[in-house]
Amino acid sequence: MADVDVIGRRSELAVLAELVGDQAALPRALLLEGEAGIGKTTLWLAGIRMATTAGFRVLMARPGEGERHLAYSGLGDVLGEVLDEALSDAPPPQRRALEVALLRRRAASAPNDRRAVSLGVLCGLRTMGAKSPLMIAIDDVQWLDASSVRALAFALKRAGPMRLALLTTLRRDPGAVDPLAVSISAWDVRRVHVGPLERAELTRVVRARSDRPPAASILERLDDAGGNPLFALELARAMQREAPAPGRPARVPSDLTEMLRRRLKALSPDTAQGLVLLSAMARPTEALLRDTIPSLDAAAVLSECEEAGIVVVDADRLRFTHPLLRSTAYWSAPLDRRRAVHSRLAESAPDLEERARHSALAADGPDRKRASLAQRAAVHARHRGAPVAAAELWELAEGLTPPKDAGRRFHRRREAALNRFDAGDVRGARAMLESLIASLEPGQRQAIAQIELAIRSYNDIMRVRELMLSALEHIGEHDVFLSFIHTNLAWTGCIRLELGDCERHARLALTLAERASDAVALRVSLGALAEARFLMGLDGEPLLERARSFDADIAPGEGIQPDSIGGAQLLRAGRIDEARVAILSADRRYIEAGLESMRHDTLPLLSELECLAGDWQAAQRFADEHADIVAQAGLDEMRDQVLYTSARIASLLGRTNDARLAATEGLAIAKAHGNVWLELHHRIVLGFLALSAEDHEGTVRVLEPCAEILGSRSVEEPGAFPFVPDLVEALVALGRLDQAKALTDRLQQQGLLLDRSLALATASRCRALIAAALGDAPGALLELELALQQHERVAIPFELARTQLVRGEVLRRMKRKREARLAMQEALSHFEVLGAPIWAERTRGGLARIGGRPPTPADLTETERRVATMVAAGRSNKEAAERLFISVKTVESNLRRIYQKLGVRSRTELASRYPVAAERFPDSASPGDQT
């Protein structure tokens, strides 16, 4: 950057120096805001110079008002020159998505996913930030295009502890906002108001920027500029041009815009014509000026503009010296001249989307040809991942369509709404569809609009059902649409747990899909039917296998893949490892297809899986990512799902207030939407919270409706709504043993019929609680042994720990203190490793009630004794694992239990409590010798 001459502004320069001076404090941001002409850009350029001197890599954009509608134009400026370097470590889907967005690669047949674009930006910033500190500098941030805003905001929000600075300027006009401000709310952000200059400083500015020394009479009038440097310069220029007659005051306008307008009127006719053309261009260049009006002497026009201080050459682009000059040049021209200029640019502009906009602005009424061009540009914008631009172009296309062409008007209005959905403007899009539906007579078009609105109402099940039933009446003989309607009605039946209705609609959908030979319709109808059969206790896997055989691209409205349906079923069946493979396969397919936003299907399942598997931190990461996708897409109707996932993790981690608030809000939303599935799951969380607090009446109050709801449905899969063990434990504590026994018998029957290990394990635990309440301690102990056998078949550590806790309590009541202590120590070890503080504290209370001597090495299990011997002898975890032919993870988990049982905290303490001579175990010894 060239040196920047800054007059005054000591405090602002100090803040800029602070921004780049302390790299340890990064990331941080500085927003320079103030009125037009006050000197924000001068300070911005000074900040860039400081950053470069301090070793920053500066990525900059200077968007103009005309670029607001050019998708990704700002992002192209920021990353354009460094794109290959930035994407050197990016995964191929993200690289491809960003290259398509920036017109470096041709778009594929499927629309580019905006989340994949944003992830590519994030990856690029991290790659470059690892090499040197970065500054993203954006002048006039209020004019940054929406697609660039979204991608940059996404990346900045997730940048983490990067060496990254953000420097922006914002014009303080009514309604002007910094579109990146929300994304950096967690940063150290300074907002500096750039105010007026002092009189002496203003005088220095005018003297420095004037062609000839200003007269004293001019300097005396500078107070009229209100401290605004641009106003002062224009005031001085106006007074030099219109010197008053002796003895008369100067006739100088007091309005800055009027001054600029008079200044432009002084230009020659050719230059004035060229200037209007330049002001209408999104990105002015000399070549475009020459190509658009060949008869114009482009060099002479630019020479006069530069001499007048209106335009400067910035690399291969032309830039107005101030945005106000551009807007004044454009809006001062008569309407017919502006339309003529846009008409010329519609033929010469280099980009399809820009040509379409110029064509629309040149129109004075409906025009089929211009409408068709706008439609082509809209499709182009959507395929490169710019739905905001696409929506605007579809609306332009609709406005240009003759009123009699109802079919095309409908199609273009519908597409405008769908692109607004994709852009995250959910409320605006729904309003457009609702208005479209209301404007149409009952028939196929209205039915199609109802379908589009229904599938984007997500978890609002009652609304989806109502819209689909209405569409069913009017869609006519169209097998694919009919199949799609019946599939959605099947899923609403599933979520309402009306499984007979679900199966009926799914079979109808499948018949129609087969008749239409449509791969996507076949896949989604088979998935719905498989889910119905699974919940009814039947085998749906053959249907899912058939669905997987239709290898068509994922459709935008498909939502759920066969692998994610199958993974969820395996998860509920307790087959954790198989479920992880299936769900990750579905998740990977979304990522590889560049459909990051559709991971709202798989991420909650992955979070649920890790809750069961015991990695609650991973569960939280998946939940956070899911919440982020839902929020970014504006999917308010999925909030009940987000709240459930969040509440469940919080309840396990002991964050009871957070969990209760989330589950209570989620329950209210689910009930309002008619979402019985999520209503039950929110109740399960609230019931678990009450049980954790040993509020047994509260547990029964929350969970009894679950039993009542499911009692009238034909749900046979016990893993779908696993509330029975919690309800039974509360009922036993309240002495309601007959009710507890009926629920337990039902759970055990389902577990036996479907071979569900978790159901059988928890049913045996429930039977043990009932037996203990009846005074049959030996019977209770026998049931608990059966439960532990089933736990060995399913790796769900939290439920195992609960069973061990109950076993410890039963043994304590039988006065078998040593065994009770061992069982409770096992439970406590699991609870502490998992991070379940409430249940760990309950277990400590049980241990305190046992009393007696502290544990000794004799209290260790056989595997624990082997591990303790190896570790006490000085072996590492890896060495112990290799010698005992077990995994390192198994060594670690056993070691945690050993520490807990023996009350030690380190390997040194273990050696002192469990002395053993290392010489007894030579390297050649076999595992059998070692034991």
PDB file of N, CA and C in Angstrom, residues 724 727-729 731-732 735-749 763 766-767 769-771 774:
ATOM      1  N   VAL A 724     -39.129 -46.787  30.852  1.00  0.00           N
ATOM      2  CA  VAL A 724     -39.693 -47.719  31.825  1.00  0.00           C
ATOM      3  C   VAL A 724     -38.794 -47.926  33.041  1.00  0.00           C
ATOM      4  N   LEU A 727     -39.246 -45.010  35.458  1.00  0.00           N
ATOM      5  CA  LEU A 727     -40.586 -44.986  36.053  1.00  0.00           C
ATOM      6  C   LEU A 727     -40.736 -46.098  37.080  1.00  0.00           C
ATOM      7  N   VAL A 728     -40.241 -47.304  36.768  1.00  0.00           N
ATOM      8  CA  VAL A 728     -40.353 -48.429  37.699  1.00  0.00           C
ATOM      9  C   VAL A 728     -39.591 -48.130  38.987  1.00  0.00           C
ATOM     10  N   GLU A 729     -38.381 -47.567  38.873  1.00  0.00           N
ATOM     11  CA  GLU A 729     -37.605 -47.254  40.074  1.00  0.00           C
ATOM     12  C   GLU A 729     -38.369 -46.291  40.976  1.00  0.00           C
ATOM     13  N   LEU A 731     -41.725 -45.837  41.001  1.00  0.00           N
ATOM     14  CA  LEU A 731     -42.922 -46.527  41.515  1.00  0.00           C
ATOM     15  C   LEU A 731     -42.571 -47.450  42.681  1.00  0.00           C
ATOM     16  N   VAL A 732     -41.442 -48.146  42.581  1.00  0.00           N
ATOM     17  CA  VAL A 732     -41.019 -49.029  43.679  1.00  0.00           C
ATOM     18  C   VAL A 732     -40.747 -48.205  44.935  1.00  0.00           C
ATOM     19  N   GLY A 735     -43.840 -47.476  46.647  1.00  0.00           N
ATOM     20  CA  GLY A 735     -44.615 -48.635  47.084  1.00  0.00           C
ATOM     21  C   GLY A 735     -45.681 -49.103  46.113  1.00  0.00           C
ATOM     22  N   ARG A 736     -45.659 -48.601  44.892  1.00  0.00           N
ATOM     23  CA  ARG A 736     -46.673 -48.998  43.892  1.00  0.00           C
ATOM     24  C   ARG A 736     -46.125 -50.174  43.085  1.00  0.00           C
ATOM     25  N   LEU A 737     -46.037 -51.328  43.755  1.00  0.00           N
ATOM     26  CA  LEU A 737     -45.322 -52.461  43.190  1.00  0.00           C
ATOM     27  C   LEU A 737     -46.095 -53.152  42.080  1.00  0.00           C
ATOM     28  N   ASP A 738     -47.422 -53.219  42.164  1.00  0.00           N
ATOM     29  CA  ASP A 738     -48.197 -53.892  41.114  1.00  0.00           C
ATOM     30  C   ASP A 738     -48.015 -53.175  39.768  1.00  0.00           C
ATOM     31  N   GLN A 739     -48.088 -51.857  39.783  1.00  0.00           N
ATOM     32  CA  GLN A 739     -47.902 -51.086  38.548  1.00  0.00           C
ATOM     33  C   GLN A 739     -46.484 -51.258  38.023  1.00  0.00           C
ATOM     34  N   ALA A 740     -45.521 -51.267  38.960  1.00  0.00           N
ATOM     35  CA  ALA A 740     -44.132 -51.454  38.558  1.00  0.00           C
ATOM     36  C   ALA A 740     -43.931 -52.830  37.937  1.00  0.00           C
ATOM     37  N   LYS A 741     -44.555 -53.846  38.507  1.00  0.00           N
ATOM     38  CA  LYS A 741     -44.404 -55.199  37.972  1.00  0.00           C
ATOM     39  C   LYS A 741     -45.014 -55.329  36.580  1.00  0.00           C
ATOM     40  N   ALA A 742     -46.154 -54.706  36.351  1.00  0.00           N
ATOM     41  CA  ALA A 742     -46.795 -54.786  35.026  1.00  0.00           C
ATOM     42  C   ALA A 742     -45.909 -54.150  33.953  1.00  0.00           C
ATOM     43  N   LEU A 743     -45.352 -52.999  34.272  1.00  0.00           N
ATOM     44  CA  LEU A 743     -44.458 -52.333  33.312  1.00  0.00           C
ATOM     45  C   LEU A 743     -43.197 -53.165  33.061  1.00  0.00           C
ATOM     46  N   THR A 744     -42.654 -53.754  34.139  1.00  0.00           N
ATOM     47  CA  THR A 744     -41.437 -54.557  33.995  1.00  0.00           C
ATOM     48  C   THR A 744     -41.690 -55.805  33.159  1.00  0.00           C
ATOM     49  N   ASP A 745     -42.808 -56.468  33.404  1.00  0.00           N
ATOM     50  CA  ASP A 745     -43.134 -57.669  32.624  1.00  0.00           C
ATOM     51  C   ASP A 745     -43.250 -57.342  31.143  1.00  0.00           C
ATOM     52  N   ARG A 746     -43.861 -56.227  30.847  1.00  0.00           N
ATOM     53  CA  ARG A 746     -44.016 -55.802  29.451  1.00  0.00           C
ATOM     54  C   ARG A 746     -42.644 -55.540  28.816  1.00  0.00           C
ATOM     55  N   LEU A 747     -41.755 -54.848  29.562  1.00  0.00           N
ATOM     56  CA  LEU A 747     -40.421 -54.546  29.060  1.00  0.00           C
ATOM     57  C   LEU A 747     -39.633 -55.832  28.813  1.00  0.00           C
ATOM     58  N   GLN A 748     -39.735 -56.772  29.737  1.00  0.00           N
ATOM     59  CA  GLN A 748     -39.000 -58.027  29.577  1.00  0.00           C
ATOM     60  C   GLN A 748     -39.539 -58.837  28.402  1.00  0.00           C
ATOM     61  N   GLN A 749     -40.858 -58.823  28.244  1.00  0.00           N
ATOM     62  CA  GLN A 749     -41.467 -59.543  27.121  1.00  0.00           C
ATOM     63  C   GLN A 749     -40.968 -58.977  25.792  1.00  0.00           C
ATOM     64  N   ALA A 763     -34.746 -54.566  32.527  1.00  0.00           N
ATOM     65  CA  ALA A 763     -35.906 -55.281  33.071  1.00  0.00           C
ATOM     66  C   ALA A 763     -35.497 -56.126  34.276  1.00  0.00           C
ATOM     67  N   CYS A 766     -35.051 -53.871  37.161  1.00  0.00           N
ATOM     68  CA  CYS A 766     -36.360 -53.505  37.710  1.00  0.00           C
ATOM     69  C   CYS A 766     -36.931 -54.636  38.560  1.00  0.00           C
ATOM     70  N   ARG A 767     -36.796 -55.868  38.083  1.00  0.00           N
ATOM     71  CA  ARG A 767     -37.293 -57.016  38.851  1.00  0.00           C
ATOM     72  C   ARG A 767     -36.527 -57.143  40.166  1.00  0.00           C
ATOM     73  N   LEU A 769     -35.281 -54.604  41.877  1.00  0.00           N
ATOM     74  CA  LEU A 769     -35.810 -53.565  42.763  1.00  0.00           C
ATOM     75  C   LEU A 769     -37.126 -54.010  43.398  1.00  0.00           C
ATOM     76  N   ILE A 770     -37.978 -54.637  42.603  1.00  0.00           N
ATOM     77  CA  ILE A 770     -39.267 -55.110  43.124  1.00  0.00           C
ATOM     78  C   ILE A 770     -39.052 -56.209  44.150  1.00  0.00           C
ATOM     79  N   ALA A 771     -38.161 -57.157  43.834  1.00  0.00           N
ATOM     80  CA  ALA A 771     -37.883 -58.259  44.759  1.00  0.00           C
ATOM     81  C   ALA A 771     -37.319 -57.729  46.069  1.00  0.00           C
ATOM     82  N   LEU A 774     -39.896 -56.320  48.241  1.00  0.00           N
ATOM     83  CA  LEU A 774     -40.720 -57.373  48.853  1.00  0.00           C
ATOM     84  C   LEU A 774     -39.945 -58.182  49.891  1.00  0.00           C
TER      85      LEU A 774
END
